[in-house]
Amino acid sequence: MKKIISVVGARPNFMKAAPLHRAFLKYQDQVQHLICHTGQHYDLNMSKVFFEELELPKPDFYLGIGSGSHAEQTAKIMIEFEKVLLKEKPNLIIVVGDVNSTVACSLVAVKLGIKVAHVEAGLRSFDRTMPEEINRLLTDAISDYLFVTEESGVQNLANEGIDESKVFFVGNCMIDSLINYLPKIEKSDVVSRLNLEAKKYIVVTLHRPSNVDEPSNLKEIFFQFTKLADGYKIVFPIHPRTRKMLEQSGLTDIHKNILLIAPIGYIDFVNLVKNCALTLTDSGGIQEETTYLKIPCLTLRDNTERPITTILGTNKLIGTKYNRIYDEVIFTLQHDQKDSQIPPLWDGGAAERIVEVLMTSLNQTNQ
Ligand code: UD1
């Protein structure tokens, strides 16, 4: 019997791990698939609700790391995860995405001689000021299996000299979750609960340090939102980091059409996106979800590690000239949507392809 431990830590990890867990159930007689939650995100609405909605079992290991500086968080995860690996001695660990938990756990495993599979490998923003870019580069450099969501990832890994026999273009686990839960998502009544009208509101999510940590940026962003709010309702589920920065910035007089709400669960969030006129975000995953749902997405960043969403999908990078937000939103709303396509292999089968590769390889090498 083989043993595999999948690591999750922060909100965007949960929807990538859930389809993997489901796919491993088919191999229950050959592999024990365990889940380790580092506790990087710990609030009920940043973590537990996703386990429930995505039908993930209670984690087998909970490291309870919580917040801290990058060094503190990464180091604490490493110390606690090493204890788990020394006790459990898995054949392989799986890490997903690009958060601090991803790089911390990969590093621990590789030093203990345990194989690492990275799901969502190869994405590059080429912006090394982003903590996630460092996490991606380092994790990919030491992984044994690199599972890629879009063709740019294959090219980036080749350019970095990573042996192509380790690289598998399999599609997108986040989209696996979206497709799997679409029937449930469609039944959510969140639009009426929030007194919104389909296609008459804008969804906003912002949490990147580069956008929200500087009070003057936040002030300009809210100035632009206030102009938009005369014509559209704006629903903004606020990430704890953004909430904290907003409180510190002294911005209190918020237009009544800007609904600042607590972070919401997966099912309600995707329903909100599916029914909105437009999404404005700095998240990576939402660029992909809007592309799949064919909802216009404006990304408040100068670059994206997910270029396929701008080439084939509905995503447009509008940069960080915050005083352009109003004009960009109005322009997009007033013009016909560009013809978009769903990227190759974003078909709901990525996790199954990943698990097949891993099981075949583990059985062949008999590690
Ligand atoms: C992390 C990831 C980022 C990802 C994002 C999704 C890294 C480097 N960053 O950023 O790539 O897009 O998650 O949300 O791994 N907090 C709470 N409750 C929580 C979690 C966080 O209050 O459950 C607050 C804490 O004050 C914390 C702050 O949010 O200091 C930031 O959390 P952290 O995990 O450091 O990074 P994120 O900004 O969430």
Short mmCIF file of C-alpha atoms and ligand atoms in Angstrom, two decimals:
data_model
loop_
_atom_site.label_atom_id
_atom_site.label_comp_id
_atom_site.label_asym_id
_atom_site.label_seq_id
_atom_site.Cartn_x
_atom_site.Cartn_y
_atom_site.Cartn_z
CA MET A 1 0.00 0.00 0.00
CA LYS A 2 1.39 3.39 -1.01
CA LYS A 3 0.98 6.53 1.05
CA ILE A 4 0.56 10.02 -0.39
CA ILE A 5 0.11 13.25 1.58
CA SER A 6 -1.48 16.27 -0.11
CA VAL A 7 -0.71 19.64 1.44
CA VAL A 8 -3.20 22.51 1.66
CA GLY A 9 -2.66 25.79 3.43
CA ALA A 10 -4.52 28.76 2.02
CA ARG A 11 -7.95 29.34 0.50
CA PRO A 12 -7.10 28.81 -3.19
CA ASN A 13 -5.52 25.42 -2.38
CA PHE A 14 -8.73 23.75 -1.26
CA MET A 15 -10.50 23.70 -4.64
CA LYS A 16 -7.38 22.20 -6.25
CA ALA A 17 -6.97 19.44 -3.65
CA ALA A 18 -10.64 18.40 -3.61
CA PRO A 19 -10.74 16.81 -7.09
CA LEU A 20 -7.42 15.06 -6.39
CA HIS A 21 -8.88 13.53 -3.26
CA ARG A 22 -11.91 12.33 -5.23
CA ALA A 23 -9.69 10.86 -7.94
CA PHE A 24 -7.61 8.93 -5.39
CA LEU A 25 -10.74 7.25 -4.00
CA LYS A 26 -10.75 5.07 -7.12
CA TYR A 27 -7.37 3.67 -6.08
CA GLN A 28 -8.30 3.10 -2.44
CA ASP A 29 -7.01 -0.46 -2.51
CA GLN A 30 -3.56 0.72 -3.68
CA VAL A 31 -2.99 4.05 -1.99
CA GLN A 32 -3.76 5.83 1.23
CA HIS A 33 -4.33 9.51 0.41
CA LEU A 34 -3.92 11.77 3.45
CA ILE A 35 -4.42 15.51 3.78
CA CYS A 36 -2.22 17.89 5.73
CA HIS A 37 -3.60 21.39 6.39
CA THR A 38 -0.85 23.76 7.49
CA GLY A 39 -3.34 26.28 8.90
CA GLN A 40 -1.87 29.18 6.91
CA HIS A 41 -5.51 30.25 6.56
CA TYR A 42 -7.54 29.46 9.63
CA ASP A 43 -10.70 31.61 9.81
CA LEU A 44 -13.95 29.69 9.47
CA ASN A 45 -14.78 31.55 6.26
CA MET A 46 -11.27 31.27 4.81
CA SER A 47 -10.87 27.56 5.48
CA LYS A 48 -13.47 25.34 7.16
CA VAL A 49 -16.36 26.32 4.92
CA PHE A 50 -14.35 25.13 1.90
CA PHE A 51 -13.71 21.72 3.44
CA GLU A 52 -17.45 21.33 3.96
CA GLU A 53 -18.57 22.60 0.57
CA LEU A 54 -15.88 20.77 -1.41
CA GLU A 55 -16.52 17.57 0.53
CA LEU A 56 -12.93 17.30 1.70
CA PRO A 57 -12.51 15.05 4.71
CA LYS A 58 -11.28 16.53 7.98
CA PRO A 59 -7.49 16.92 7.50
CA ASP A 60 -5.44 14.01 8.81
CA PHE A 61 -2.84 16.50 10.05
CA TYR A 62 -3.48 20.11 11.08
CA LEU A 63 -0.32 22.12 11.74
CA GLY A 64 -2.04 25.25 13.12
CA ILE A 65 0.61 27.64 11.80
CA GLY A 66 -1.48 30.81 11.35
CA SER A 67 -0.20 34.21 10.25
CA GLY A 68 3.24 35.75 10.53
CA SER A 69 6.01 37.23 8.44
CA HIS A 70 7.06 35.18 5.41
CA ALA A 71 10.08 33.80 7.23
CA GLU A 72 8.11 32.98 10.36
CA GLN A 73 5.27 31.34 8.49
CA THR A 74 7.52 29.35 6.14
CA ALA A 75 9.86 28.25 8.93
CA LYS A 76 7.06 27.16 11.26
CA ILE A 77 5.44 25.13 8.49
CA MET A 78 8.77 23.43 7.75
CA ILE A 79 9.41 22.47 11.38
CA GLU A 80 5.92 21.02 11.88
CA PHE A 81 5.68 19.32 8.50
CA GLU A 82 9.02 17.58 8.99
CA LYS A 83 7.59 15.87 12.08
CA VAL A 84 4.66 14.59 10.02
CA LEU A 85 6.92 13.22 7.29
CA LEU A 86 9.32 11.57 9.70
CA LYS A 87 6.43 9.75 11.34
CA GLU A 88 4.38 8.92 8.24
CA LYS A 89 7.12 8.24 5.69
CA PRO A 90 4.90 8.76 2.62
CA ASN A 91 6.01 7.68 -0.87
CA LEU A 92 5.14 11.11 -2.22
CA ILE A 93 3.71 14.49 -1.26
CA ILE A 94 1.53 16.67 -3.45
CA VAL A 95 1.66 20.45 -3.19
CA VAL A 96 -0.62 22.80 -5.11
CA GLY A 97 -0.41 26.42 -6.25
CA ASP A 98 2.11 29.00 -5.09
CA VAL A 99 1.51 29.88 -1.46
CA ASN A 100 4.05 29.77 1.37
CA SER A 101 2.80 26.30 2.40
CA THR A 102 3.63 25.03 -1.10
CA VAL A 103 7.32 25.91 -1.03
CA ALA A 104 7.81 25.15 2.68
CA CYS A 105 6.48 21.59 2.43
CA SER A 106 8.27 20.81 -0.86
CA LEU A 107 11.58 21.80 0.65
CA VAL A 108 11.08 19.62 3.71
CA ALA A 109 10.07 16.59 1.62
CA VAL A 110 12.88 16.80 -0.91
CA LYS A 111 15.50 16.98 1.87
CA LEU A 112 14.08 13.80 3.37
CA GLY A 113 14.30 12.08 0.00
CA ILE A 114 10.52 12.05 -0.45
CA LYS A 115 9.21 12.71 -3.94
CA VAL A 116 7.26 15.92 -4.62
CA ALA A 117 4.48 16.48 -7.13
CA HIS A 118 3.61 20.10 -7.89
CA VAL A 119 0.13 20.77 -9.22
CA GLU A 120 -0.09 24.07 -11.14
CA ALA A 121 3.60 24.07 -12.03
CA GLY A 122 5.30 26.30 -14.58
CA LEU A 123 3.24 29.47 -14.20
CA ARG A 124 5.44 32.57 -14.26
CA SER A 125 4.63 36.26 -13.85
CA PHE A 126 8.35 37.07 -14.29
CA ASP A 127 7.89 39.48 -11.39
CA ARG A 128 10.16 38.43 -8.57
CA THR A 129 8.75 41.06 -6.22
CA MET A 130 5.68 38.82 -5.87
CA PRO A 131 6.14 36.30 -3.05
CA GLU A 132 4.21 33.76 -5.12
CA GLU A 133 6.72 33.96 -7.99
CA ILE A 134 9.55 32.97 -5.65
CA ASN A 135 7.40 30.14 -4.29
CA ARG A 136 6.70 28.90 -7.85
CA LEU A 137 10.32 29.03 -9.01
CA LEU A 138 11.68 27.23 -5.98
CA THR A 139 8.97 24.58 -5.83
CA ASP A 140 9.34 23.75 -9.52
CA ALA A 141 13.13 23.53 -9.23
CA ILE A 142 12.89 20.72 -6.67
CA SER A 143 9.74 18.84 -7.76
CA ASP A 144 9.79 15.38 -9.33
CA TYR A 145 6.44 15.64 -11.10
CA LEU A 146 5.31 18.96 -12.54
CA PHE A 147 1.64 19.13 -13.53
CA VAL A 148 0.89 22.07 -15.79
CA THR A 149 -2.42 23.88 -16.41
CA GLU A 150 -1.62 25.78 -19.62
CA GLU A 151 0.90 25.62 -22.45
CA SER A 152 2.94 28.61 -21.24
CA GLY A 153 3.90 26.49 -18.23
CA VAL A 154 5.46 23.81 -20.41
CA GLN A 155 7.51 26.44 -22.20
CA ASN A 156 8.60 28.19 -18.98
CA LEU A 157 9.81 24.93 -17.46
CA ALA A 158 11.71 24.03 -20.64
CA ASN A 159 13.37 27.47 -20.57
CA GLU A 160 14.48 26.81 -17.00
CA GLY A 161 16.11 23.57 -18.04
CA ILE A 162 13.68 21.25 -16.29
CA ASP A 163 13.76 17.77 -17.79
CA GLU A 164 10.67 17.34 -19.96
CA SER A 165 10.12 13.80 -18.69
CA LYS A 166 9.00 15.35 -15.37
CA VAL A 167 6.48 17.71 -16.97
CA PHE A 168 2.84 16.76 -17.65
CA PHE A 169 0.34 19.10 -19.29
CA VAL A 170 -2.86 17.86 -17.65
CA GLY A 171 -5.26 20.81 -17.38
CA ASN A 172 -6.64 22.65 -14.41
CA CYS A 173 -7.78 21.18 -11.09
CA MET A 174 -9.47 24.43 -10.07
CA ILE A 175 -11.68 24.10 -13.12
CA ASP A 176 -12.33 20.44 -12.18
CA SER A 177 -13.95 21.74 -8.99
CA LEU A 178 -15.91 24.38 -10.85
CA ILE A 179 -17.31 21.85 -13.32
CA ASN A 180 -18.06 19.31 -10.61
CA TYR A 181 -19.97 21.79 -8.44
CA LEU A 182 -21.70 23.74 -11.21
CA PRO A 183 -25.12 22.15 -10.55
CA LYS A 184 -24.87 23.16 -6.87
CA ILE A 185 -23.48 26.59 -7.78
CA GLU A 186 -26.46 27.24 -10.03
CA LYS A 187 -28.83 26.58 -7.13
CA SER A 188 -27.28 29.19 -4.82
CA ASP A 189 -29.64 32.09 -4.02
CA VAL A 190 -26.85 34.48 -3.08
CA VAL A 191 -27.83 37.03 -5.75
CA SER A 192 -31.29 37.54 -4.31
CA ARG A 193 -30.06 37.25 -0.72
CA LEU A 194 -27.79 40.23 -1.34
CA ASN A 195 -30.57 42.12 -3.13
CA LEU A 196 -28.71 42.10 -6.41
CA GLU A 197 -29.98 41.75 -9.95
CA ALA A 198 -28.21 39.38 -12.36
CA LYS A 199 -25.85 41.17 -14.80
CA LYS A 200 -26.36 44.51 -13.02
CA TYR A 201 -23.55 44.28 -10.51
CA ILE A 202 -19.75 44.04 -10.38
CA VAL A 203 -17.80 41.56 -8.24
CA VAL A 204 -14.56 42.82 -6.72
CA THR A 205 -11.83 40.89 -4.91
CA LEU A 206 -8.51 42.47 -3.96
CA HIS A 207 -5.91 41.16 -1.56
CA ARG A 208 -2.42 41.47 -3.09
CA PRO A 209 -0.01 43.43 -0.89
CA SER A 210 0.94 45.56 -3.93
CA ASN A 211 -2.68 46.75 -4.25
CA VAL A 212 -3.95 46.93 -0.71
CA ASP A 213 -1.01 47.56 1.61
CA GLU A 214 -0.52 51.20 0.57
CA PRO A 215 -3.32 53.44 1.97
CA SER A 216 -3.10 55.93 -0.92
CA ASN A 217 -3.73 53.10 -3.44
CA LEU A 218 -6.74 51.91 -1.46
CA LYS A 219 -8.11 55.46 -1.33
CA GLU A 220 -7.83 55.86 -5.12
CA ILE A 221 -9.41 52.43 -5.65
CA PHE A 222 -12.38 53.38 -3.48
CA PHE A 223 -12.67 56.77 -5.18
CA GLN A 224 -13.05 54.92 -8.50
CA PHE A 225 -15.55 52.47 -6.98
CA THR A 226 -17.62 55.38 -5.68
CA LYS A 227 -17.91 56.77 -9.22
CA LEU A 228 -18.96 53.33 -10.50
CA ALA A 229 -21.43 52.86 -7.66
CA ASP A 230 -23.69 55.57 -9.07
CA GLY A 231 -24.54 53.18 -11.92
CA TYR A 232 -23.75 49.68 -10.61
CA LYS A 233 -23.85 47.82 -7.37
CA ILE A 234 -20.44 46.54 -6.37
CA VAL A 235 -20.13 43.46 -4.21
CA PHE A 236 -16.78 43.10 -2.50
CA PRO A 237 -16.15 40.07 -0.28
CA ILE A 238 -13.26 41.41 1.73
CA HIS A 239 -10.14 39.33 2.44
CA PRO A 240 -8.94 39.71 6.06
CA ARG A 241 -5.74 41.40 4.91
CA THR A 242 -7.70 44.00 2.88
CA ARG A 243 -10.15 44.52 5.76
CA LYS A 244 -7.26 45.28 8.09
CA MET A 245 -5.67 47.74 5.64
CA LEU A 246 -9.04 49.42 5.02
CA GLU A 247 -9.54 49.94 8.73
CA GLN A 248 -6.06 51.40 9.06
CA SER A 249 -6.53 53.73 6.09
CA GLY A 250 -9.41 55.52 7.80
CA LEU A 251 -11.76 55.04 4.84
CA THR A 252 -15.19 54.98 6.45
CA ASP A 253 -17.61 56.82 4.21
CA ILE A 254 -18.46 54.00 1.80
CA HIS A 255 -21.12 54.49 -0.93
CA LYS A 256 -24.32 52.56 -0.15
CA ASN A 257 -24.04 50.62 -3.45
CA ILE A 258 -20.67 49.18 -2.44
CA LEU A 259 -21.47 46.05 -0.45
CA LEU A 260 -18.48 45.18 1.69
CA ILE A 261 -19.17 41.68 2.92
CA ALA A 262 -17.15 39.06 4.80
CA PRO A 263 -15.38 36.41 2.67
CA ILE A 264 -17.97 33.96 1.40
CA GLY A 265 -17.97 30.27 0.63
CA TYR A 266 -17.08 28.70 -2.69
CA ILE A 267 -20.58 27.86 -3.95
CA ASP A 268 -21.98 31.36 -3.30
CA PHE A 269 -18.86 33.07 -4.63
CA VAL A 270 -18.85 31.29 -7.97
CA ASN A 271 -22.59 31.91 -8.31
CA LEU A 272 -21.97 35.63 -7.74
CA VAL A 273 -19.31 35.62 -10.45
CA LYS A 274 -21.44 33.60 -12.85
CA ASN A 275 -24.25 36.15 -12.65
CA CYS A 276 -22.31 39.41 -12.57
CA ALA A 277 -21.71 41.91 -15.36
CA LEU A 278 -17.98 42.01 -14.75
CA THR A 279 -15.35 40.97 -12.23
CA LEU A 280 -12.47 43.16 -11.06
CA THR A 281 -9.75 41.24 -9.26
CA ASP A 282 -6.10 40.68 -8.47
CA SER A 283 -6.55 36.97 -7.76
CA GLY A 284 -4.98 34.29 -9.94
CA GLY A 285 -7.74 31.70 -9.63
CA ILE A 286 -10.52 34.15 -10.46
CA GLN A 287 -8.84 34.99 -13.77
CA GLU A 288 -9.25 31.31 -14.61
CA GLU A 289 -12.78 30.88 -13.27
CA THR A 290 -14.07 33.91 -15.21
CA THR A 291 -12.43 32.55 -18.35
CA TYR A 292 -14.24 29.25 -17.92
CA LEU A 293 -17.56 31.02 -17.16
CA LYS A 294 -17.03 33.56 -19.99
CA ILE A 295 -17.48 36.52 -17.65
CA PRO A 296 -15.44 39.67 -18.44
CA CYS A 297 -12.56 39.99 -15.98
CA LEU A 298 -10.39 43.04 -15.42
CA THR A 299 -7.22 42.24 -13.53
CA LEU A 300 -5.64 44.97 -11.47
CA ARG A 301 -2.08 43.86 -12.07
CA ASP A 302 0.73 44.64 -14.52
CA ASN A 303 1.36 40.98 -15.29
CA THR A 304 -0.22 37.58 -15.04
CA GLU A 305 1.29 34.14 -14.60
CA ARG A 306 -1.81 32.83 -16.40
CA PRO A 307 -1.43 34.34 -19.90
CA ILE A 308 -3.87 31.90 -21.48
CA THR A 309 -6.70 33.77 -19.71
CA THR A 310 -5.83 36.90 -21.68
CA ILE A 311 -5.09 35.11 -24.96
CA LEU A 312 -8.07 32.76 -25.16
CA GLY A 313 -10.12 33.82 -22.17
CA THR A 314 -12.05 36.86 -20.98
CA ASN A 315 -9.28 38.37 -18.88
CA LYS A 316 -7.73 41.78 -19.49
CA LEU A 317 -4.81 43.20 -17.54
CA ILE A 318 -5.55 46.82 -16.72
CA GLY A 319 -2.35 47.48 -14.78
CA THR A 320 -2.11 49.41 -11.57
CA LYS A 321 -2.88 52.93 -12.71
CA TYR A 322 -5.76 53.00 -10.28
CA ASN A 323 -7.20 56.21 -11.72
CA ARG A 324 -8.08 54.20 -14.88
CA ILE A 325 -10.42 51.75 -13.14
CA TYR A 326 -13.64 53.67 -13.84
CA ASP A 327 -12.84 54.16 -17.55
CA GLU A 328 -11.75 50.55 -18.06
CA VAL A 329 -14.86 49.15 -16.39
CA ILE A 330 -17.24 51.41 -18.31
CA PHE A 331 -15.47 50.70 -21.61
CA THR A 332 -15.72 46.94 -21.05
CA LEU A 333 -19.36 47.09 -20.01
CA GLN A 334 -20.32 49.21 -23.01
CA HIS A 335 -18.59 47.11 -25.65
CA ASP A 336 -19.40 43.65 -26.92
CA GLN A 337 -17.57 40.90 -25.14
CA LYS A 338 -14.61 39.51 -27.06
CA ASP A 339 -15.05 36.01 -28.45
CA SER A 340 -13.43 33.82 -25.87
CA GLN A 341 -12.56 30.13 -25.66
CA ILE A 342 -12.05 27.68 -22.86
CA PRO A 343 -8.36 26.71 -22.75
CA PRO A 344 -7.27 23.19 -23.76
CA LEU A 345 -7.81 20.46 -21.17
CA TRP A 346 -9.88 22.65 -18.85
CA ASP A 347 -12.46 19.90 -19.05
CA GLY A 348 -12.96 18.58 -15.53
CA GLY A 349 -10.51 15.69 -15.96
CA ALA A 350 -7.20 17.17 -14.74
CA ALA A 351 -7.16 15.49 -11.32
CA GLU A 352 -7.90 12.10 -12.83
CA ARG A 353 -5.03 12.54 -15.29
CA ILE A 354 -2.69 13.54 -12.47
CA VAL A 355 -3.62 10.60 -10.30
CA GLU A 356 -3.21 8.21 -13.20
CA VAL A 357 0.32 9.49 -13.91
CA LEU A 358 1.27 9.24 -10.24
CA MET A 359 -0.18 5.77 -9.66
CA THR A 360 1.40 4.38 -12.82
CA SER A 361 4.76 5.85 -11.92
CA LEU A 362 4.68 4.76 -8.26
CA ASN A 363 3.61 1.24 -9.20
CA GLN A 364 6.29 0.97 -11.90
CA THR A 365 9.18 2.14 -9.78
CA ASN A 366 7.78 0.27 -6.76
CA GLN A 367 9.03 2.99 -4.43
C1 UD1 B 1 -2.07 34.04 0.68
C2 UD1 B 1 -1.07 33.68 -0.42
C3 UD1 B 1 -1.56 34.26 -1.75
C4 UD1 B 1 -2.98 33.83 -2.05
C5 UD1 B 1 -3.87 34.22 -0.87
C6 UD1 B 1 -5.29 33.81 -1.06
C7 UD1 B 1 1.29 33.51 0.22
C8 UD1 B 1 2.59 34.18 0.16
N1 UD1 B 1 0.24 34.25 -0.18
O1 UD1 B 1 -2.04 35.46 0.81
O2 UD1 B 1 -0.73 33.78 -2.79
O3 UD1 B 1 -3.43 34.47 -3.22
O4 UD1 B 1 -3.35 33.58 0.31
O5 UD1 B 1 -6.10 34.32 -0.06
O6 UD1 B 1 1.20 32.36 0.60
N2 UD1 B 1 -5.71 36.34 7.83
C9 UD1 B 1 -6.77 36.15 8.67
N3 UD1 B 1 -7.41 34.95 8.63
C10 UD1 B 1 -7.02 33.94 7.83
C11 UD1 B 1 -5.92 34.14 6.98
C12 UD1 B 1 -5.28 35.34 6.99
O7 UD1 B 1 -7.17 37.05 9.40
O8 UD1 B 1 -7.65 32.87 7.86
C13 UD1 B 1 -5.03 37.63 7.82
C14 UD1 B 1 -3.86 37.73 8.74
O9 UD1 B 1 -3.87 38.95 9.33
C15 UD1 B 1 -2.66 37.61 7.81
C16 UD1 B 1 -3.19 38.19 6.51
O10 UD1 B 1 -4.58 37.88 6.49
O11 UD1 B 1 -1.56 38.28 8.32
C17 UD1 B 1 -2.51 37.63 5.29
O12 UD1 B 1 -2.56 36.19 5.30
P1 UD1 B 1 -1.35 35.35 4.63
O13 UD1 B 1 -1.63 33.92 4.75
O14 UD1 B 1 -0.05 35.87 5.15
O15 UD1 B 1 -1.37 35.80 3.12
P2 UD1 B 1 -2.58 36.17 2.13
O16 UD1 B 1 -2.56 37.62 1.90
O17 UD1 B 1 -3.87 35.55 2.57
#
